[in-house]
Amino acid sequence: MRPTTRNGLLEAARAAAGWTQEDVAARVREILEAQTGEIRHGFDQRKMSRLERGETRWPARDERDLGFYYHAPDSVEALPVTIDDVNRRELLRLATLVGAVAIKHDAAVTVCGAGPRDAPRRSAADLGEWQSTSAQLWAEYASAPTKVTLLPAVRRHVADLVDGLDASATSARREPVYELASNAFQLAGEILFDANDYANAANCYAVAANAAREAGHYDLWACSMVRQAFISLYEREFAEAEPLLKLASQIAARGDSSLSTRQWAGSVHAQALAGLGDATQCLRALDLAESVTDLRGDIHTGGWLRFDGSRLAEERGACLVELGKPVEAEVALSAALNQGLSDRRRVGVLVDLAKVGAQLHDPERVATYASAALEVAQRSRSGVNAQRLHSLVPYLNQVSATAEVKTVRS
């Protein structure tokens, strides 16, 4: 019998809310019955107990959509993510308020009983504190093995910024707060994206884009659209991603030419073009991305924009895999693998190398790289890693079912 591992995150979230297992089960039944029109007797206290003990490792699809995940994966089909539904709902409520603030001030109407003259003005000290918080949150996001643990802190930061927007009496005072709001909602979207909650990530990116537009910040605006397009890329909807990325590139062209926004948009655009099979335009977009090496000075923020050229080899390799050019792809991916990569990036490179093995009809290579990717992925609870490993499944079917490949597939 396979050993189980307790789902500590699910158990801790329930305990923090002060709910019993039966409380959670009753609420889940209520939501699912409202969504499906079917009575759901099966989700009860015993099922919650099995989820927390790790005995139920792959809940039903609609249960996963509500945020129920597991821990300690051991196959390509099983990787965990976690979302706190309370924080998610609060973020969406705050997102609605960001748009309402602009209408409130432009129309000079009162919302929630307080007009712009009633609210205290924000000082430069507030802005400095919010900027510091933003930088700290992005740094913690970069190093956090489980990104979703930052969601409560990001939600609190967003709430402060929404208060700041409401308290800013003039457009000039609101612009820097809109800029910070765009920054924060992009981070929230990244966290939700990592948890495979694409719908709510898309909402956050849309709010971020609108806030950046209000701030007149073209680079932030473009980056929001690039992140929005990533959702379509991960769902392999390349035709939907490509127009967004083209528009993001056009917006980035109006931004700060010393930043690497245009190059990042180009690198992601290349992935969409590769998926569409347009090798000529894909390689042209990759060439634009590689011009990042010509930039000097502070070319990125380390937060909402982090493209510095260190990803060029793995991104070129991924595009070449998509274009069916395994020999050229292996050269780029092998170079990338020798770099200092985060676990999430290393999983992506290893998965792509396993795909190269499949394209070269080499089952041993497939098994070696796929097993290595799975081992690294087990150290984190990233939905991005889960999606990347899942993308390998069709390639496993292209090679001989050796014992090693069967082990990976199982």
PDB file of N, CA, C and O in Angstrom, residues 125-171:
ATOM      1  N   ALA A 125       4.932  59.565   2.708  1.00  0.00           N
ATOM      2  CA  ALA A 125       5.343  58.458   3.582  1.00  0.00           C
ATOM      3  C   ALA A 125       4.521  57.209   3.312  1.00  0.00           C
ATOM      4  O   ALA A 125       5.039  56.095   3.338  1.00  0.00           O
ATOM      5  N   ASP A 126       3.211  57.408   3.052  1.00  0.00           N
ATOM      6  CA  ASP A 126       2.367  56.262   2.710  1.00  0.00           C
ATOM      7  C   ASP A 126       2.871  55.584   1.444  1.00  0.00           C
ATOM      8  O   ASP A 126       2.987  54.362   1.373  1.00  0.00           O
ATOM      9  N   LEU A 127       3.148  56.407   0.422  1.00  0.00           N
ATOM     10  CA  LEU A 127       3.623  55.854  -0.847  1.00  0.00           C
ATOM     11  C   LEU A 127       4.930  55.100  -0.658  1.00  0.00           C
ATOM     12  O   LEU A 127       5.116  54.012  -1.209  1.00  0.00           O
ATOM     13  N   GLY A 128       5.820  55.673   0.118  1.00  0.00           N
ATOM     14  CA  GLY A 128       7.099  55.015   0.361  1.00  0.00           C
ATOM     15  C   GLY A 128       6.919  53.674   1.052  1.00  0.00           C
ATOM     16  O   GLY A 128       7.582  52.681   0.708  1.00  0.00           O
ATOM     17  N   GLU A 129       5.990  53.623   2.007  1.00  0.00           N
ATOM     18  CA  GLU A 129       5.729  52.369   2.716  1.00  0.00           C
ATOM     19  C   GLU A 129       5.126  51.335   1.779  1.00  0.00           C
ATOM     20  O   GLU A 129       5.508  50.160   1.801  1.00  0.00           O
ATOM     21  N   TRP A 130       4.192  51.765   0.943  1.00  0.00           N
ATOM     22  CA  TRP A 130       3.564  50.828   0.010  1.00  0.00           C
ATOM     23  C   TRP A 130       4.564  50.312  -1.028  1.00  0.00           C
ATOM     24  O   TRP A 130       4.522  49.149  -1.409  1.00  0.00           O
ATOM     25  N   GLN A 131       5.453  51.201  -1.478  1.00  0.00           N
ATOM     26  CA  GLN A 131       6.476  50.772  -2.434  1.00  0.00           C
ATOM     27  C   GLN A 131       7.406  49.739  -1.800  1.00  0.00           C
ATOM     28  O   GLN A 131       7.776  48.749  -2.432  1.00  0.00           O
ATOM     29  N   SER A 132       7.758  49.974  -0.545  1.00  0.00           N
ATOM     30  CA  SER A 132       8.615  49.022   0.169  1.00  0.00           C
ATOM     31  C   SER A 132       7.913  47.677   0.345  1.00  0.00           C
ATOM     32  O   SER A 132       8.518  46.616   0.151  1.00  0.00           O
ATOM     33  N   THR A 133       6.632  47.731   0.694  1.00  0.00           N
ATOM     34  CA  THR A 133       5.862  46.492   0.851  1.00  0.00           C
ATOM     35  C   THR A 133       5.785  45.728  -0.458  1.00  0.00           C
ATOM     36  O   THR A 133       5.927  44.500  -0.497  1.00  0.00           O
ATOM     37  N   SER A 134       5.568  46.460  -1.539  1.00  0.00           N
ATOM     38  CA  SER A 134       5.486  45.825  -2.857  1.00  0.00           C
ATOM     39  C   SER A 134       6.777  45.099  -3.196  1.00  0.00           C
ATOM     40  O   SER A 134       6.762  43.935  -3.628  1.00  0.00           O
ATOM     41  N   ALA A 135       7.896  45.768  -3.011  1.00  0.00           N
ATOM     42  CA  ALA A 135       9.191  45.154  -3.316  1.00  0.00           C
ATOM     43  C   ALA A 135       9.431  43.918  -2.448  1.00  0.00           C
ATOM     44  O   ALA A 135       9.933  42.891  -2.927  1.00  0.00           O
ATOM     45  N   GLN A 136       9.053  44.024  -1.175  1.00  0.00           N
ATOM     46  CA  GLN A 136       9.245  42.890  -0.270  1.00  0.00           C
ATOM     47  C   GLN A 136       8.386  41.698  -0.683  1.00  0.00           C
ATOM     48  O   GLN A 136       8.848  40.548  -0.669  1.00  0.00           O
ATOM     49  N   LEU A 137       7.140  41.951  -1.080  1.00  0.00           N
ATOM     50  CA  LEU A 137       6.247  40.862  -1.473  1.00  0.00           C
ATOM     51  C   LEU A 137       6.739  40.164  -2.733  1.00  0.00           C
ATOM     52  O   LEU A 137       6.677  38.934  -2.833  1.00  0.00           O
ATOM     53  N   TRP A 138       7.227  40.932  -3.701  1.00  0.00           N
ATOM     54  CA  TRP A 138       7.760  40.309  -4.916  1.00  0.00           C
ATOM     55  C   TRP A 138       8.999  39.459  -4.592  1.00  0.00           C
ATOM     56  O   TRP A 138       9.185  38.374  -5.154  1.00  0.00           O
ATOM     57  N   ALA A 139       9.839  39.953  -3.679  1.00  0.00           N
ATOM     58  CA  ALA A 139      11.029  39.190  -3.301  1.00  0.00           C
ATOM     59  C   ALA A 139      10.632  37.883  -2.611  1.00  0.00           C
ATOM     60  O   ALA A 139      11.216  36.823  -2.869  1.00  0.00           O
ATOM     61  N   GLU A 140       9.625  37.955  -1.742  1.00  0.00           N
ATOM     62  CA  GLU A 140       9.161  36.745  -1.071  1.00  0.00           C
ATOM     63  C   GLU A 140       8.510  35.787  -2.063  1.00  0.00           C
ATOM     64  O   GLU A 140       8.668  34.562  -1.944  1.00  0.00           O
ATOM     65  N   TYR A 141       7.806  36.337  -3.037  1.00  0.00           N
ATOM     66  CA  TYR A 141       7.190  35.493  -4.061  1.00  0.00           C
ATOM     67  C   TYR A 141       8.263  34.727  -4.836  1.00  0.00           C
ATOM     68  O   TYR A 141       8.120  33.529  -5.109  1.00  0.00           O
ATOM     69  N   ALA A 142       9.349  35.408  -5.186  1.00  0.00           N
ATOM     70  CA  ALA A 142      10.407  34.775  -5.977  1.00  0.00           C
ATOM     71  C   ALA A 142      11.039  33.601  -5.239  1.00  0.00           C
ATOM     72  O   ALA A 142      11.438  32.611  -5.861  1.00  0.00           O
ATOM     73  N   SER A 143      11.113  33.689  -3.910  1.00  0.00           N
ATOM     74  CA  SER A 143      11.808  32.646  -3.147  1.00  0.00           C
ATOM     75  C   SER A 143      10.864  31.639  -2.507  1.00  0.00           C
ATOM     76  O   SER A 143      11.319  30.593  -2.035  1.00  0.00           O
ATOM     77  N   ALA A 144       9.570  31.912  -2.508  1.00  0.00           N
ATOM     78  CA  ALA A 144       8.627  31.030  -1.815  1.00  0.00           C
ATOM     79  C   ALA A 144       8.435  29.721  -2.582  1.00  0.00           C
ATOM     80  O   ALA A 144       8.095  29.742  -3.767  1.00  0.00           O
ATOM     81  N   PRO A 145       8.625  28.571  -1.948  1.00  0.00           N
ATOM     82  CA  PRO A 145       8.382  27.303  -2.636  1.00  0.00           C
ATOM     83  C   PRO A 145       6.898  27.090  -2.936  1.00  0.00           C
ATOM     84  O   PRO A 145       6.537  26.448  -3.914  1.00  0.00           O
ATOM     85  N   THR A 146       6.038  27.641  -2.082  1.00  0.00           N
ATOM     86  CA  THR A 146       4.594  27.543  -2.277  1.00  0.00           C
ATOM     87  C   THR A 146       4.046  28.956  -2.377  1.00  0.00           C
ATOM     88  O   THR A 146       3.861  29.641  -1.372  1.00  0.00           O
ATOM     89  N   LYS A 147       3.785  29.400  -3.584  1.00  0.00           N
ATOM     90  CA  LYS A 147       3.451  30.798  -3.835  1.00  0.00           C
ATOM     91  C   LYS A 147       2.162  31.240  -3.136  1.00  0.00           C
ATOM     92  O   LYS A 147       2.039  32.380  -2.700  1.00  0.00           O
ATOM     93  N   VAL A 148       1.196  30.334  -3.032  1.00  0.00           N
ATOM     94  CA  VAL A 148      -0.113  30.713  -2.526  1.00  0.00           C
ATOM     95  C   VAL A 148      -0.078  31.150  -1.062  1.00  0.00           C
ATOM     96  O   VAL A 148      -0.996  31.817  -0.589  1.00  0.00           O
ATOM     97  N   THR A 149       0.974  30.814  -0.336  1.00  0.00           N
ATOM     98  CA  THR A 149       1.068  31.238   1.059  1.00  0.00           C
ATOM     99  C   THR A 149       1.161  32.752   1.194  1.00  0.00           C
ATOM    100  O   THR A 149       0.900  33.296   2.269  1.00  0.00           O
ATOM    101  N   LEU A 150       1.504  33.441   0.102  1.00  0.00           N
ATOM    102  CA  LEU A 150       1.613  34.901   0.139  1.00  0.00           C
ATOM    103  C   LEU A 150       0.284  35.600  -0.124  1.00  0.00           C
ATOM    104  O   LEU A 150       0.198  36.826   0.020  1.00  0.00           O
ATOM    105  N   LEU A 151      -0.736  34.857  -0.503  1.00  0.00           N
ATOM    106  CA  LEU A 151      -1.986  35.500  -0.906  1.00  0.00           C
ATOM    107  C   LEU A 151      -2.602  36.372   0.190  1.00  0.00           C
ATOM    108  O   LEU A 151      -3.058  37.483  -0.102  1.00  0.00           O
ATOM    109  N   PRO A 152      -2.647  35.946   1.460  1.00  0.00           N
ATOM    110  CA  PRO A 152      -3.218  36.827   2.481  1.00  0.00           C
ATOM    111  C   PRO A 152      -2.476  38.160   2.607  1.00  0.00           C
ATOM    112  O   PRO A 152      -3.106  39.213   2.739  1.00  0.00           O
ATOM    113  N   ALA A 153      -1.147  38.133   2.570  1.00  0.00           N
ATOM    114  CA  ALA A 153      -0.372  39.377   2.681  1.00  0.00           C
ATOM    115  C   ALA A 153      -0.610  40.286   1.484  1.00  0.00           C
ATOM    116  O   ALA A 153      -0.723  41.510   1.624  1.00  0.00           O
ATOM    117  N   VAL A 154      -0.696  39.703   0.289  1.00  0.00           N
ATOM    118  CA  VAL A 154      -0.964  40.505  -0.905  1.00  0.00           C
ATOM    119  C   VAL A 154      -2.358  41.105  -0.841  1.00  0.00           C
ATOM    120  O   VAL A 154      -2.568  42.275  -1.188  1.00  0.00           O
ATOM    121  N   ARG A 155      -3.307  40.338  -0.357  1.00  0.00           N
ATOM    122  CA  ARG A 155      -4.670  40.858  -0.234  1.00  0.00           C
ATOM    123  C   ARG A 155      -4.715  42.048   0.714  1.00  0.00           C
ATOM    124  O   ARG A 155      -5.374  43.053   0.448  1.00  0.00           O
ATOM    125  N   ARG A 156      -3.999  41.977   1.841  1.00  0.00           N
ATOM    126  CA  ARG A 156      -3.972  43.108   2.780  1.00  0.00           C
ATOM    127  C   ARG A 156      -3.329  44.333   2.144  1.00  0.00           C
ATOM    128  O   ARG A 156      -3.770  45.476   2.348  1.00  0.00           O
ATOM    129  N   HIS A 157      -2.272  44.108   1.370  1.00  0.00           N
ATOM    130  CA  HIS A 157      -1.602  45.205   0.674  1.00  0.00           C
ATOM    131  C   HIS A 157      -2.555  45.858  -0.327  1.00  0.00           C
ATOM    132  O   HIS A 157      -2.637  47.099  -0.406  1.00  0.00           O
ATOM    133  N   VAL A 158      -3.287  45.045  -1.061  1.00  0.00           N
ATOM    134  CA  VAL A 158      -4.251  45.571  -2.020  1.00  0.00           C
ATOM    135  C   VAL A 158      -5.319  46.399  -1.311  1.00  0.00           C
ATOM    136  O   VAL A 158      -5.724  47.468  -1.785  1.00  0.00           O
ATOM    137  N   ALA A 159      -5.773  45.924  -0.152  1.00  0.00           N
ATOM    138  CA  ALA A 159      -6.790  46.662   0.595  1.00  0.00           C
ATOM    139  C   ALA A 159      -6.276  48.046   0.993  1.00  0.00           C
ATOM    140  O   ALA A 159      -7.005  49.048   0.907  1.00  0.00           O
ATOM    141  N   ASP A 160      -5.018  48.131   1.416  1.00  0.00           N
ATOM    142  CA  ASP A 160      -4.432  49.433   1.747  1.00  0.00           C
ATOM    143  C   ASP A 160      -4.410  50.347   0.524  1.00  0.00           C
ATOM    144  O   ASP A 160      -4.688  51.551   0.622  1.00  0.00           O
ATOM    145  N   LEU A 161      -4.075  49.789  -0.615  1.00  0.00           N
ATOM    146  CA  LEU A 161      -3.995  50.597  -1.827  1.00  0.00           C
ATOM    147  C   LEU A 161      -5.371  51.083  -2.270  1.00  0.00           C
ATOM    148  O   LEU A 161      -5.516  52.222  -2.738  1.00  0.00           O
ATOM    149  N   VAL A 162      -6.385  50.242  -2.129  1.00  0.00           N
ATOM    150  CA  VAL A 162      -7.743  50.671  -2.477  1.00  0.00           C
ATOM    151  C   VAL A 162      -8.172  51.814  -1.569  1.00  0.00           C
ATOM    152  O   VAL A 162      -8.774  52.802  -2.024  1.00  0.00           O
ATOM    153  N   ASP A 163      -7.851  51.728  -0.273  1.00  0.00           N
ATOM    154  CA  ASP A 163      -8.129  52.837   0.635  1.00  0.00           C
ATOM    155  C   ASP A 163      -7.391  54.094   0.188  1.00  0.00           C
ATOM    156  O   ASP A 163      -7.918  55.205   0.242  1.00  0.00           O
ATOM    157  N   GLY A 164      -6.143  53.893  -0.266  1.00  0.00           N
ATOM    158  CA  GLY A 164      -5.353  55.031  -0.728  1.00  0.00           C
ATOM    159  C   GLY A 164      -5.941  55.688  -1.957  1.00  0.00           C
ATOM    160  O   GLY A 164      -5.932  56.913  -2.089  1.00  0.00           O
ATOM    161  N   LEU A 165      -6.450  54.882  -2.867  1.00  0.00           N
ATOM    162  CA  LEU A 165      -7.100  55.440  -4.058  1.00  0.00           C
ATOM    163  C   LEU A 165      -8.322  56.249  -3.674  1.00  0.00           C
ATOM    164  O   LEU A 165      -8.561  57.349  -4.185  1.00  0.00           O
ATOM    165  N   ASP A 166      -9.106  55.723  -2.759  1.00  0.00           N
ATOM    166  CA  ASP A 166     -10.329  56.401  -2.358  1.00  0.00           C
ATOM    167  C   ASP A 166     -10.032  57.707  -1.638  1.00  0.00           C
ATOM    168  O   ASP A 166     -10.829  58.642  -1.672  1.00  0.00           O
ATOM    169  N   ALA A 167      -8.863  57.764  -0.972  1.00  0.00           N
ATOM    170  CA  ALA A 167      -8.522  58.948  -0.189  1.00  0.00           C
ATOM    171  C   ALA A 167      -7.776  60.003  -0.997  1.00  0.00           C
ATOM    172  O   ALA A 167      -7.527  61.101  -0.504  1.00  0.00           O
ATOM    173  N   SER A 168      -7.418  59.704  -2.224  1.00  0.00           N
ATOM    174  CA  SER A 168      -6.645  60.652  -3.045  1.00  0.00           C
ATOM    175  C   SER A 168      -7.611  61.586  -3.778  1.00  0.00           C
ATOM    176  O   SER A 168      -8.413  61.141  -4.594  1.00  0.00           O
ATOM    177  N   ALA A 169      -7.503  62.855  -3.484  1.00  0.00           N
ATOM    178  CA  ALA A 169      -8.500  63.804  -3.961  1.00  0.00           C
ATOM    179  C   ALA A 169      -8.299  64.226  -5.410  1.00  0.00           C
ATOM    180  O   ALA A 169      -9.228  64.686  -6.057  1.00  0.00           O
ATOM    181  N   THR A 170      -7.093  64.096  -5.938  1.00  0.00           N
ATOM    182  CA  THR A 170      -6.826  64.570  -7.296  1.00  0.00           C
ATOM    183  C   THR A 170      -6.262  63.455  -8.147  1.00  0.00           C
ATOM    184  O   THR A 170      -5.718  62.466  -7.637  1.00  0.00           O
ATOM    185  N   SER A 171      -6.376  63.632  -9.452  1.00  0.00           N
ATOM    186  CA  SER A 171      -5.855  62.633 -10.380  1.00  0.00           C
ATOM    187  C   SER A 171      -4.350  62.451 -10.200  1.00  0.00           C
ATOM    188  O   SER A 171      -3.840  61.338 -10.252  1.00  0.00           O
TER     189      SER A 171
END
